Coordinates of C-alpha atoms and ligand atoms in Angstrom, one line a residue:
X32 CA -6.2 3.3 -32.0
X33 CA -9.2 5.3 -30.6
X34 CA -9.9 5.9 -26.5
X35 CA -11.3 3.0 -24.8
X36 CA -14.1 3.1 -22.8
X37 CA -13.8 1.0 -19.6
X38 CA -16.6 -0.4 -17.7
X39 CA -17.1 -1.9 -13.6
X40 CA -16.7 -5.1 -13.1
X41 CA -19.2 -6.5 -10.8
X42 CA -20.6 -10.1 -10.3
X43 CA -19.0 -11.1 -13.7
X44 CA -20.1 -9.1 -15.7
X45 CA -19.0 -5.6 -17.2
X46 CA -21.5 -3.0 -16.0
X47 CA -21.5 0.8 -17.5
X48 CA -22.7 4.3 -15.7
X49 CA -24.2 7.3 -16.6
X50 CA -21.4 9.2 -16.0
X51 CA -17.3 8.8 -17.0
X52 CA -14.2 9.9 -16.1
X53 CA -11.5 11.3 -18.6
X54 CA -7.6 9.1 -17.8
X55 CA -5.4 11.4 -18.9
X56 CA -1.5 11.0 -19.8
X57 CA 0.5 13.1 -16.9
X58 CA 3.5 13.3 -19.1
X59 CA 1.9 15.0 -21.7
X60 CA -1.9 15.3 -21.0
X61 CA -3.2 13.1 -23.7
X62 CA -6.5 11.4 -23.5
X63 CA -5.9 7.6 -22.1
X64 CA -9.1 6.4 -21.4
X65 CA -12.7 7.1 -20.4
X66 CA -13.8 4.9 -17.6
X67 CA -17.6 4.9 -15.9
X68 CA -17.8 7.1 -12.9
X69 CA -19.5 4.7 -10.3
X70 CA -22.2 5.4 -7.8
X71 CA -23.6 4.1 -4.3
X72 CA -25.9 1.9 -6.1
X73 CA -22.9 0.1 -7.9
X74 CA -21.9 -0.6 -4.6
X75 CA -25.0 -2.0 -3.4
X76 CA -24.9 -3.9 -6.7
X77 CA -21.0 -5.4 -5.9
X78 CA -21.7 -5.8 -2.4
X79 CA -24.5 -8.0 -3.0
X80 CA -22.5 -9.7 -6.0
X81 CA -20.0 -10.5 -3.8
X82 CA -22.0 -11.7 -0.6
X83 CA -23.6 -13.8 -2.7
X84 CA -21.0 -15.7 -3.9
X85 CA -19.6 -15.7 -0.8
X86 CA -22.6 -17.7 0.4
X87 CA -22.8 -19.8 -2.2
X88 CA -19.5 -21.3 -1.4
X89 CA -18.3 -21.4 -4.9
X90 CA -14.8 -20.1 -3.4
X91 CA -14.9 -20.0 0.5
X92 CA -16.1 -23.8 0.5
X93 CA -13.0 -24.7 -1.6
X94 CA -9.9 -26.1 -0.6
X95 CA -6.9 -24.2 -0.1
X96 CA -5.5 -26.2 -2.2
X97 CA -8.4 -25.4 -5.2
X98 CA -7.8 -21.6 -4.5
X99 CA -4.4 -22.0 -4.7
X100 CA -4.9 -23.5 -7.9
X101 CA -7.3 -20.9 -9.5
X102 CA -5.0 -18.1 -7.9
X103 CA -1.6 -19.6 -9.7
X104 CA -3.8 -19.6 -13.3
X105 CA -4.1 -15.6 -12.3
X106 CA -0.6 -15.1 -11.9
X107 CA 0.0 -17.1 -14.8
X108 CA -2.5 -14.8 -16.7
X109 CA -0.8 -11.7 -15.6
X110 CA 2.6 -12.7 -17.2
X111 CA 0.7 -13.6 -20.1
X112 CA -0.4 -10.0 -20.5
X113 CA 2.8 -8.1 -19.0
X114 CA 2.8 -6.1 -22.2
X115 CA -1.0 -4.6 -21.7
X116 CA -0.4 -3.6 -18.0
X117 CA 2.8 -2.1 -18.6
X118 CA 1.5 0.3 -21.1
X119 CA -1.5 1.0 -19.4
X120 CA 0.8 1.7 -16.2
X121 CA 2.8 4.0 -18.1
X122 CA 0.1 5.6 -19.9
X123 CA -2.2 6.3 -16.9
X124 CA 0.4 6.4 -14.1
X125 CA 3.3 8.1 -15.8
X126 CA 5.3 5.3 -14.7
X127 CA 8.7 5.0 -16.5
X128 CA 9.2 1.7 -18.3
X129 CA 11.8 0.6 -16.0
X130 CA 9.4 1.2 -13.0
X131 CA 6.9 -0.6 -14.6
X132 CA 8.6 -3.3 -15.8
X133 CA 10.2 -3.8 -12.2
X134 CA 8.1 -2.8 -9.7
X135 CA 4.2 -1.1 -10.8
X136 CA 3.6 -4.1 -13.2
X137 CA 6.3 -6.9 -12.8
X138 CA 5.5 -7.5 -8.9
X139 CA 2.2 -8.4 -9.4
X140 CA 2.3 -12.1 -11.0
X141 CA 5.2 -12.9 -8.0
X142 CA 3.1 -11.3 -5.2
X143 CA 0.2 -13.3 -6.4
X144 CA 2.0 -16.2 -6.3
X145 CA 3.0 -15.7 -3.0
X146 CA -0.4 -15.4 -1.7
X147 CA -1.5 -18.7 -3.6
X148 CA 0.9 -20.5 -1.8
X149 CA -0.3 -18.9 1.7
X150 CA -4.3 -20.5 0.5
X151 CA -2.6 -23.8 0.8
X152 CA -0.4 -23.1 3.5
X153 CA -3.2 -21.6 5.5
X154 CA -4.2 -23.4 8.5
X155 CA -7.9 -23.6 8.6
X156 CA -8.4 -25.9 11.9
X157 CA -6.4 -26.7 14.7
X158 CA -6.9 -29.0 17.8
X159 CA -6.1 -27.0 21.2
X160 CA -4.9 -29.1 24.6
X161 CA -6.7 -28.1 27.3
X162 CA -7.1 -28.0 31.1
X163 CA -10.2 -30.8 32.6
X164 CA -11.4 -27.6 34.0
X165 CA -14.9 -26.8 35.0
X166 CA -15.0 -30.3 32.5
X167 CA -12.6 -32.3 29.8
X168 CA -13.1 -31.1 26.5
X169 CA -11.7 -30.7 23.3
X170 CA -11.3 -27.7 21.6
X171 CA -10.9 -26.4 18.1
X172 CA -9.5 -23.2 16.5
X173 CA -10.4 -22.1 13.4
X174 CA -9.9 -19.6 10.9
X175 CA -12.3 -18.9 8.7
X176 CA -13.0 -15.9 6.3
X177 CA -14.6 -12.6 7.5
X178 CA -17.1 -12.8 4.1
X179 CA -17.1 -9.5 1.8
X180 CA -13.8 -7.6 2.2
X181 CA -13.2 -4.1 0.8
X182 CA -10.3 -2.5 -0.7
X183 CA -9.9 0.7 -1.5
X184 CA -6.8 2.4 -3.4
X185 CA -4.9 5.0 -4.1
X186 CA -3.3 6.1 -7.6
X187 CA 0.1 5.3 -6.7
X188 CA 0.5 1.5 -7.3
X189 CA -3.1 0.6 -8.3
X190 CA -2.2 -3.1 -9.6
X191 CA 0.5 -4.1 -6.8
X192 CA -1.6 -2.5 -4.2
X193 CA -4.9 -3.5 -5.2
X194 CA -3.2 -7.7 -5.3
X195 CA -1.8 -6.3 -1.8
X196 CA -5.8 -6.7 -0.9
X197 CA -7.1 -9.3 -3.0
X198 CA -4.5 -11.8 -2.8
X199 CA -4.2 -12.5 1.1
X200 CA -8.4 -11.9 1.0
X201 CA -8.8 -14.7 -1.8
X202 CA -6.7 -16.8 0.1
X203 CA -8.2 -17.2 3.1
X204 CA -11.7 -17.4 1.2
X205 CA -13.3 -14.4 1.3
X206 CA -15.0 -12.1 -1.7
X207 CA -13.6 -9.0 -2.2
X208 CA -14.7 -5.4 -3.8
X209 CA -12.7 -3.2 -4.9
X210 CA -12.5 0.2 -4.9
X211 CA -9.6 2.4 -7.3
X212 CA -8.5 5.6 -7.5
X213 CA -10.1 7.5 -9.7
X214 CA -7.3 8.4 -11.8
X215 CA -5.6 4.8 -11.8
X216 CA -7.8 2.4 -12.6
X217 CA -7.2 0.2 -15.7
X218 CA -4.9 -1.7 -14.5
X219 CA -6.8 -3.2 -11.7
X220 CA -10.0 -3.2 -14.5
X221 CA -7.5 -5.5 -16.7
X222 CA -6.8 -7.6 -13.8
X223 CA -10.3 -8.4 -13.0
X224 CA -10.6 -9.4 -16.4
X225 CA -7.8 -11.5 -16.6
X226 CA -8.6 -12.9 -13.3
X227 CA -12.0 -13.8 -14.5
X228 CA -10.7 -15.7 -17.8
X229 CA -8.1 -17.5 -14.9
X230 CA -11.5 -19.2 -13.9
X231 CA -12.2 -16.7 -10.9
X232 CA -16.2 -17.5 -10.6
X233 CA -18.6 -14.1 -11.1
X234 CA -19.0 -12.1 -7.8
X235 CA -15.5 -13.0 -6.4
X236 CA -14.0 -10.1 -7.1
X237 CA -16.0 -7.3 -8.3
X238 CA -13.9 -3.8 -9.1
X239 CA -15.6 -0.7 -8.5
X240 CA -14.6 2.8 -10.1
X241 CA -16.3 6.0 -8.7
X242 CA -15.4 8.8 -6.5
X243 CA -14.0 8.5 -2.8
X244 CA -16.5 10.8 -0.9
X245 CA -19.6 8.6 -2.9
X246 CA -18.1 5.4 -4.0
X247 CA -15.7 5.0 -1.3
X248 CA -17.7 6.2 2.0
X249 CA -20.2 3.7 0.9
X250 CA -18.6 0.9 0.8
X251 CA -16.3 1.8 3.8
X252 CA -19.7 2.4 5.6
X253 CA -22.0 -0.6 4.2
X254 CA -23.8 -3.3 6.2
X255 CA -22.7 -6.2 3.9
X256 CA -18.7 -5.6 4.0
X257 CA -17.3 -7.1 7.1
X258 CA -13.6 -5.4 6.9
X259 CA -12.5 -2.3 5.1
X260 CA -9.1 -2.4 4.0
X261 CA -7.5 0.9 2.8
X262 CA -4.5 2.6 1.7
X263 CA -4.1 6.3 1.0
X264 CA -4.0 9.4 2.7
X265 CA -3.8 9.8 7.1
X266 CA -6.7 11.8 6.5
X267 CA -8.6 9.8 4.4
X268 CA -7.5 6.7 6.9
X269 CA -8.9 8.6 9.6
X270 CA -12.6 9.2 7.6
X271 CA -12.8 5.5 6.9
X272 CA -12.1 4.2 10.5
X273 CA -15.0 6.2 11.5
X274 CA -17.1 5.0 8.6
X275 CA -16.3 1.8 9.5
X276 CA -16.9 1.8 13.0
X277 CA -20.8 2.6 12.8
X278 CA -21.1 -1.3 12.0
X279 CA -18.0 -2.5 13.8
X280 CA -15.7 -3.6 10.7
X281 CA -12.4 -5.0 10.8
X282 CA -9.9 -2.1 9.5
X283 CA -6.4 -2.3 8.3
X284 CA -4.6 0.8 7.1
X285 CA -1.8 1.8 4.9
X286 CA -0.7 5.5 4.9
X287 CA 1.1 8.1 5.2
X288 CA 4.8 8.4 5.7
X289 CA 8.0 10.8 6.3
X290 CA 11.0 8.3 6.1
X291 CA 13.8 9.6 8.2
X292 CA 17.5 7.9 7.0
X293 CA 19.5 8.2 9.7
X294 CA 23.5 8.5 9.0
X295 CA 26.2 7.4 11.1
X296 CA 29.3 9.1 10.8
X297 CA 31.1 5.7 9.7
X298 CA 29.3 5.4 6.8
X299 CA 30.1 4.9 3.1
X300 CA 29.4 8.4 1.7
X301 CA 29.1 7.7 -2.3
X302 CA 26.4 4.5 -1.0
X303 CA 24.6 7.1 1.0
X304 CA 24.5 9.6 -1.9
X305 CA 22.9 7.3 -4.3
X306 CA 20.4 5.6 -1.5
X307 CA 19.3 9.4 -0.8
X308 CA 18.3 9.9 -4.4
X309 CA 16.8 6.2 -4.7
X310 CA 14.7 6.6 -1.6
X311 CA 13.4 10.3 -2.5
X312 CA 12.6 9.5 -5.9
X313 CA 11.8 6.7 -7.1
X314 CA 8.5 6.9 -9.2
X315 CA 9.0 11.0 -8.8
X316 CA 8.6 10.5 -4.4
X317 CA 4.7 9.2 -4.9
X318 CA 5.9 6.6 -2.6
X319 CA 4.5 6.2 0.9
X320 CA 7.6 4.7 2.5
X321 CA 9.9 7.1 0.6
X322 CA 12.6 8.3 2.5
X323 CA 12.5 12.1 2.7
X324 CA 14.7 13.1 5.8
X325 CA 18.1 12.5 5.6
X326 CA 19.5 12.9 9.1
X327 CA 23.1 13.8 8.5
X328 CA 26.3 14.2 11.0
X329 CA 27.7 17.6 10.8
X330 CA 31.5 16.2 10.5
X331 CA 30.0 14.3 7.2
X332 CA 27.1 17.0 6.0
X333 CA 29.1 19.2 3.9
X334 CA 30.8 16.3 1.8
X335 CA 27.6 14.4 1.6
X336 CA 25.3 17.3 0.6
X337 CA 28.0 18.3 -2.3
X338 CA 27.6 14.1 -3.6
X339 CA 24.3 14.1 -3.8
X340 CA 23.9 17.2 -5.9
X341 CA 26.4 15.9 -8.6
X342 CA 24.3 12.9 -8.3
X343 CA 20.9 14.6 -9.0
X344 CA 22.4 16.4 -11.8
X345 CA 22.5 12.9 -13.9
X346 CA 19.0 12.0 -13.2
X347 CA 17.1 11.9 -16.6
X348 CA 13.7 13.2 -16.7
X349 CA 11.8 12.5 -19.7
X350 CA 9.4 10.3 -21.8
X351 CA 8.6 7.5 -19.3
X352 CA 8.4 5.3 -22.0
X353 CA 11.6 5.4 -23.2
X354 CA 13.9 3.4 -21.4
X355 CA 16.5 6.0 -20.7
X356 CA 14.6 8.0 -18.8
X357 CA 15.3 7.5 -14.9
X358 CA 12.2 10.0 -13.7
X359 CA 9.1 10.7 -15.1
X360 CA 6.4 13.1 -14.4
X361 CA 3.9 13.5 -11.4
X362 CA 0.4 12.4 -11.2
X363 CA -1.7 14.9 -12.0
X364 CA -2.0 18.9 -12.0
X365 CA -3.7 19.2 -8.5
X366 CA -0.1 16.9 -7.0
X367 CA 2.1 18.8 -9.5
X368 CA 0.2 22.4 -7.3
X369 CA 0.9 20.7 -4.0
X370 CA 4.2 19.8 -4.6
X371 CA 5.5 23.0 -5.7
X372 CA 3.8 24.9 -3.0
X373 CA 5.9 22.7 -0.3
X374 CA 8.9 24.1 -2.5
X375 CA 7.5 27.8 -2.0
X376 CA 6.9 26.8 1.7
X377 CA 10.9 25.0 2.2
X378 CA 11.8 28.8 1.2
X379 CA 9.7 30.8 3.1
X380 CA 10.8 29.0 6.0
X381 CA 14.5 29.3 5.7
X382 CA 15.8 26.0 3.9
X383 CA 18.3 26.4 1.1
X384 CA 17.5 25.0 -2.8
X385 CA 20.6 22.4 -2.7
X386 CA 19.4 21.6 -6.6
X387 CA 16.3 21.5 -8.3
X388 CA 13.3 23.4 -6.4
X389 CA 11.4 23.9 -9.4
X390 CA 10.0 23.0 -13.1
X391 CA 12.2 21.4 -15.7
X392 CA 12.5 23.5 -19.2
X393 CA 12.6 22.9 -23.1
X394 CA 11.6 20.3 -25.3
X395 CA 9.3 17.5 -23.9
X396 CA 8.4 19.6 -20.6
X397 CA 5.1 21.5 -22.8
X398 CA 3.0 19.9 -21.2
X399 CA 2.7 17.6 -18.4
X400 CA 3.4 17.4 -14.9
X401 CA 7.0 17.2 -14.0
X402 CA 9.2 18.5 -10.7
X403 CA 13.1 18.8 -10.6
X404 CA 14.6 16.2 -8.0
X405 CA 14.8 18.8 -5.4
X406 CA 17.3 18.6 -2.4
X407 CA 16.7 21.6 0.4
X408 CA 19.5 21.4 3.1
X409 CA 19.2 23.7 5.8
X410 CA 16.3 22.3 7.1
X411 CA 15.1 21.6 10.7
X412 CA 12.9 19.4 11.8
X413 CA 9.9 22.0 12.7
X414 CA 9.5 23.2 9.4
X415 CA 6.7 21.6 7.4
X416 CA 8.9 20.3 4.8
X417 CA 10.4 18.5 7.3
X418 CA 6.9 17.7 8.8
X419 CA 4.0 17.0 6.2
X420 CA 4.2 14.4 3.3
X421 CA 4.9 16.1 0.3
X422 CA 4.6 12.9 -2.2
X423 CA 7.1 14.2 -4.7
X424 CA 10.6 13.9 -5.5
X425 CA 12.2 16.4 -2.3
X426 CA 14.7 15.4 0.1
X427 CA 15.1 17.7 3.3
X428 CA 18.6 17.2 4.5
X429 CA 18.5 17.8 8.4
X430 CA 22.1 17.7 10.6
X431 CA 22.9 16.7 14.0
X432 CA 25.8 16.6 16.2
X433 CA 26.6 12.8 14.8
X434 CA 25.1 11.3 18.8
X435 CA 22.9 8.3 17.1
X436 CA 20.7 9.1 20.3
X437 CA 20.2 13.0 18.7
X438 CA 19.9 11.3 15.1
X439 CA 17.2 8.6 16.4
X440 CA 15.3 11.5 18.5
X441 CA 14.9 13.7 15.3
X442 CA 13.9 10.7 12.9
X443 CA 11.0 9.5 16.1
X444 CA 10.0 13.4 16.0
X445 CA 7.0 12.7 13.5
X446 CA 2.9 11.8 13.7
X447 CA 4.3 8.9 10.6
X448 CA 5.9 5.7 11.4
X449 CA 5.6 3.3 8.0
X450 CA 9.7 3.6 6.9
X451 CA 13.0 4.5 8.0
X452 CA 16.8 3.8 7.6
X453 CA 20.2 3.8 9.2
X454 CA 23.6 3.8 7.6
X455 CA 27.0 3.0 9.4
X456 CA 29.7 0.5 8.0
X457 CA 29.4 -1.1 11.7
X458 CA 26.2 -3.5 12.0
X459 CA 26.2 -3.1 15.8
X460 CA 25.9 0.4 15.7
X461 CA 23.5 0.4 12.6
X462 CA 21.8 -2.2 14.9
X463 CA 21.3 -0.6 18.1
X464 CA 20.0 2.5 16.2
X465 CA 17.6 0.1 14.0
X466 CA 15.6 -1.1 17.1
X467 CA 15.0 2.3 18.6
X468 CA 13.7 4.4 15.1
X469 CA 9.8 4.0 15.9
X470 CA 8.8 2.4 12.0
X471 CA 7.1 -0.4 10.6
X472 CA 10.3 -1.3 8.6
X473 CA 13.8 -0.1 9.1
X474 CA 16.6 -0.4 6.2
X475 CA 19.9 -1.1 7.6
X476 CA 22.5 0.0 4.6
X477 CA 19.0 0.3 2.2
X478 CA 16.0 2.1 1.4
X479 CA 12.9 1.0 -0.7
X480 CA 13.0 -3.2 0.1
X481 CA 9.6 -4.2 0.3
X482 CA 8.9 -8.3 -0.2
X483 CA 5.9 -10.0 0.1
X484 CA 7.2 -12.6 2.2
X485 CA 7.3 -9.5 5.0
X486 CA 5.3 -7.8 6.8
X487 CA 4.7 -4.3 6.0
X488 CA 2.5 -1.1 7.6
X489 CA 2.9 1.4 10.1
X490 CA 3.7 2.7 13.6
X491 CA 1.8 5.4 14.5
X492 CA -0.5 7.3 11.7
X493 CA 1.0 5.7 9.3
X494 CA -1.5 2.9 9.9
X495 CA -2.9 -0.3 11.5
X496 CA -2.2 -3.8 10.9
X497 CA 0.5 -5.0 8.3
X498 CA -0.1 -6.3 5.0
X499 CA 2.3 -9.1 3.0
X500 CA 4.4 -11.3 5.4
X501 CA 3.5 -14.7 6.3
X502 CA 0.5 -13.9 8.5
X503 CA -1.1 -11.9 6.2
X504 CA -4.2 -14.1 6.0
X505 CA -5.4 -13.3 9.3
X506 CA -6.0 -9.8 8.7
X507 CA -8.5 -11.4 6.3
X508 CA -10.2 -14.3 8.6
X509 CA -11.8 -14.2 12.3
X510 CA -11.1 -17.0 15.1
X511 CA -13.6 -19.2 15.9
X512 CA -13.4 -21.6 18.9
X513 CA -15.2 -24.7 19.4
X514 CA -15.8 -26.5 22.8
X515 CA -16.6 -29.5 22.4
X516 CA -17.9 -31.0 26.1
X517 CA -16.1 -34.8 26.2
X518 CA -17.4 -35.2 29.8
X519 CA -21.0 -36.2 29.1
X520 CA -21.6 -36.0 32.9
X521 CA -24.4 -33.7 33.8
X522 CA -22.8 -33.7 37.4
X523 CA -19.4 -32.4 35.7
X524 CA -20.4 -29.3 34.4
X525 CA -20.5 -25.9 36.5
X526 CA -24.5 -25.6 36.3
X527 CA -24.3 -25.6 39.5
X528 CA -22.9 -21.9 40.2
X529 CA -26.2 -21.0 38.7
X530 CA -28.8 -24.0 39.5
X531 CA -28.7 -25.9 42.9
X532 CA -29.1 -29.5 43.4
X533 CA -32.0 -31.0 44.0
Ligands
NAD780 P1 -6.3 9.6 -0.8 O1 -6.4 9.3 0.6 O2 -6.7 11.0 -1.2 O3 -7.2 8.6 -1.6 C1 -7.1 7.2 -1.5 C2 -8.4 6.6 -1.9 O4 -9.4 7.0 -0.9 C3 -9.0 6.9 -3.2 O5 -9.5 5.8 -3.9 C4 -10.1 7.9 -2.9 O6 -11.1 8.0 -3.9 C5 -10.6 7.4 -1.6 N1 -11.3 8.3 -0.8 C6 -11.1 9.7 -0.7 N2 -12.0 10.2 0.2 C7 -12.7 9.2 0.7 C8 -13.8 9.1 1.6 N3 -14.3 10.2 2.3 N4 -14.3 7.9 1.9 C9 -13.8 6.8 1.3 N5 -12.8 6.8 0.4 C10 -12.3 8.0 0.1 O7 -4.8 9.2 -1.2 P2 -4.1 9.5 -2.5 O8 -3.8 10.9 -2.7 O9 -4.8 8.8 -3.6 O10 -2.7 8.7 -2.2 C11 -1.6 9.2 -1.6 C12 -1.5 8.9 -0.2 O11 -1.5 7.4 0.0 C13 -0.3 9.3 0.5 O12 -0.6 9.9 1.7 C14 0.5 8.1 0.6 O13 1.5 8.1 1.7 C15 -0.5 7.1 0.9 N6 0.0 5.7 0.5 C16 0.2 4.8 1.5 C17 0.7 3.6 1.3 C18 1.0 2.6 2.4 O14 1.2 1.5 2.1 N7 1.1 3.1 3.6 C19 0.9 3.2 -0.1 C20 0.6 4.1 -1.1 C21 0.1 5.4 -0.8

């Protein structure tokens, strides 16, 4: 089969540009895809696609009911083409076909659902008792949609995330653009096109590809879009809330992380050992609520330490296609760089190579973009490993004196707040420890459980507002109230603070 050229999607219709970008395979460099490479003015164009149908009220003025009914068809379409996205996940993403299947790909047509359900669920007008003061009235709340929402998305989890945006936006009736990474963005492409087909009508959702300091910065800056909603880097996060606030846009914000796991000295040492490696690696650590401090007792560190290495030592890297392999490569040459100057850096600064620390070897490793699960013990909490994201498969193993206060203290000392953990085989302890660790979600016994039906996002830099959960639609509508005057008494009113009788 020859290399596919993908187009934009905006306003219904596939639209090409002058320029394209190369998708390349990071487990062995092969030539995925070419895809256009977007400009401002494909933004103007999607914006006004989508404000447009927005006006028209082809999908605010429906039901919740009716969206709920065109968003389930969606969902229903993404099962249908599971296959597709899965390949294209693994092919663009380096996604292993277990990841895929389970969590890049196979989370999509359930989160979707989920959000259906919210459109009908979503109360769009409530009556509020009130006070006969200055006058009796009735009063009305209501949500409505905020018009053209933005999303734009890092290479990570481009479907997931990208339904992260769209689903709670299509909900509550808005129009939404989107934005990809550039590396990552056929899946979301084969979304819009199955989403489309689903009976989504043109200018709904319009898919954008381009790059972030063009593409992105325009839309996060435009006149038209009325909230921005991004996930990605702090820095990048930081950027876009200044974009945004030259027109006063609503702003949510996924980023960063540095996951601290704090372990009690009570806990179950062989469950600790394998949550370690779970929470560091999964999809190679390109995960933002990875944990990547383990905060370990000194009565427990030495045993602990010694588990996890014989664990790591049975992690497969490989083909991600083949179902054997547990870890696959990393995203591309410029993260493969990054990562491995954070393992030059763990060294410099004194922390000890407890396995892995570099580049795997031999057949299959040619080419490509692949780390060693790396575990550095010796590590304190000012070093940078300990400090910066490093967005790859690295643990830093940091001990304490076993006080859960000390453990606590050292997990808080970070600018990140999305994730963290706590292990003890007694709940109160796990507990007390859970409600001081300053995080958007704490694990208590687990690492990595993220639901729609919950609210997820950060403390701190690691972001603002919280996506999924059962409120999720109000990041995506504004409050309106109504006053309705029932007194119908000139007399009644308060005029008279201003005008005098007579
Ligand atoms: P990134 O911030 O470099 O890029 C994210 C997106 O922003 C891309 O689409 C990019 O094109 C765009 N962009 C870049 N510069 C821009 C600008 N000036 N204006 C507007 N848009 C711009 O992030 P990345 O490297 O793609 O992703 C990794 C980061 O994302 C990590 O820090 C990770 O922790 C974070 N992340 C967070 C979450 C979360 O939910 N909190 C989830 C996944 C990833």
């Amino acid at each position: 089969m020859g290399v596919q050229h993908h187009k934009m999607f905006i306003g219904g219709e596939w639209r090409d540009a002058a320029d394209a970008y190369e998708i390349r395979n990071p487990a062995n460099e092969e030539l995925v895809a070419t895809v256009a490479k977007g400009g401002a003015d494909d933004v103007d164009a999607a914006v006004a696609a989508a404000r447009a149908a927005f006006r028209s009220g082809c999908w605010s003025g429906l039901t919740g009911d009716e969206r709920r009914a065109v968003m389930l068809r969606i969902a229903e379409g993404v099962s249908e083409n599971l296959e597709e996205l899965i390949e294209l996940e693994i092919a663009a993403n380096g996604a292993t076909v277990r990841q895929a299947g389970g969590f890049h790909i196979g989370l999509a047509a359930p989160h979707m659902t989920y959000f259906a359900e919210l459109a009908a669920k979503h109360e769009v007008e409530r009556g509020i008792a009130t006070a006969p003061y200055p006058t009796i009235s009735h009063n009305i709340l209501r949500r409505e949609p905020i018009g053209v929402c933005a999303g734009i998305l890092p290479w990570n989890f481009p479907l997931v995330l990208s339904l992260w945006k769209i689903g709670p936006a299509l909900a509550a009736g808005n129009t939404v653009v989107i934005k990809t990474d550039e590396k990552t963005p056929l899946s979301t492409l084969a979304f819009a096109r199955i989403a489309h087909e689903a009976g989504l009508p043109a200018g709904v959702l319009n898919v954008i590809t381009g790059d972030g300091e063009d593409v992105g910065a325009r839309l996060a800056s435009h006149p038209d879009v009325g909230k921005v909603a991004f996930t990605g880097s702090t820095a990048v996060g930081r950027e876009i809330m200044r974009l945004a606030s030259q027109t006063v846009k609503k702003v949510s914000l996924e980023l960063g992380g540095k996951g601290a796991a704090v372990v009690l000295d009570d806990a179950d040492l062989e469950t600790v050992a394998d949550a370690a490696l779970f929470g560091c690696c999964l999809y190679s650590g390109q995960m933002c609520e990875s944990i990547t401090r383990l905060i370990v007792p000194d009565s427990i560190h030495d045993e602990l330490v010694a588990r996890i290495v014989a664990r790591a030592a049975t992690i497969k890297l490989g083909d991600p296609a083949d179902y054997d392999t547990d870890l696959g490569p990393v995203i591309s040459a410029e993260q493969h760089e990054r990562i491995l100057s954070y393992l030059q850096i763990g060294r410099d600064e004194g922390a000890t190579v407890a396995t892995g620390g570099g580049v795997p070897e031999g057949p299959g490793f040619e080419k490509g973009f692949w780390v060693q699960p790396t575990v550095f013990t010796d590590v304190t909490n000012d070093m940078r490993i300990a400090r910066e994201e490093i967005f790859g498969p690295v643990l830093t193993v940091i001990r304490y004196s076993g006080d859960p206060a000390e453990g606590v203290a050292i997990a808080n000392d970070s600018i990140y707040g999305l994730s963290a953990a706590v292990w003890s085989g007694d709940y109160e302890r796990a507990l007390e420890v859970a409600a001081k660790l300053e995080a958007g979600t704490v694990w208590v016994n687990d690492v990595h459980m993220v639901t729609p039906e919950l609210p997820f996002g950060g403390y701190k830099q690691s972001g603002l507002g919280r996506e999924l959960g059962p409120d999720a639609l109000n990041e995506y509508s504004e409050v309106k109230h109504i006053h309705v005057d029932l007194s119908q008494r000139r007399e009644a009113r308060a005029y008279d603070m201003v005008l005098s009788d007579g």
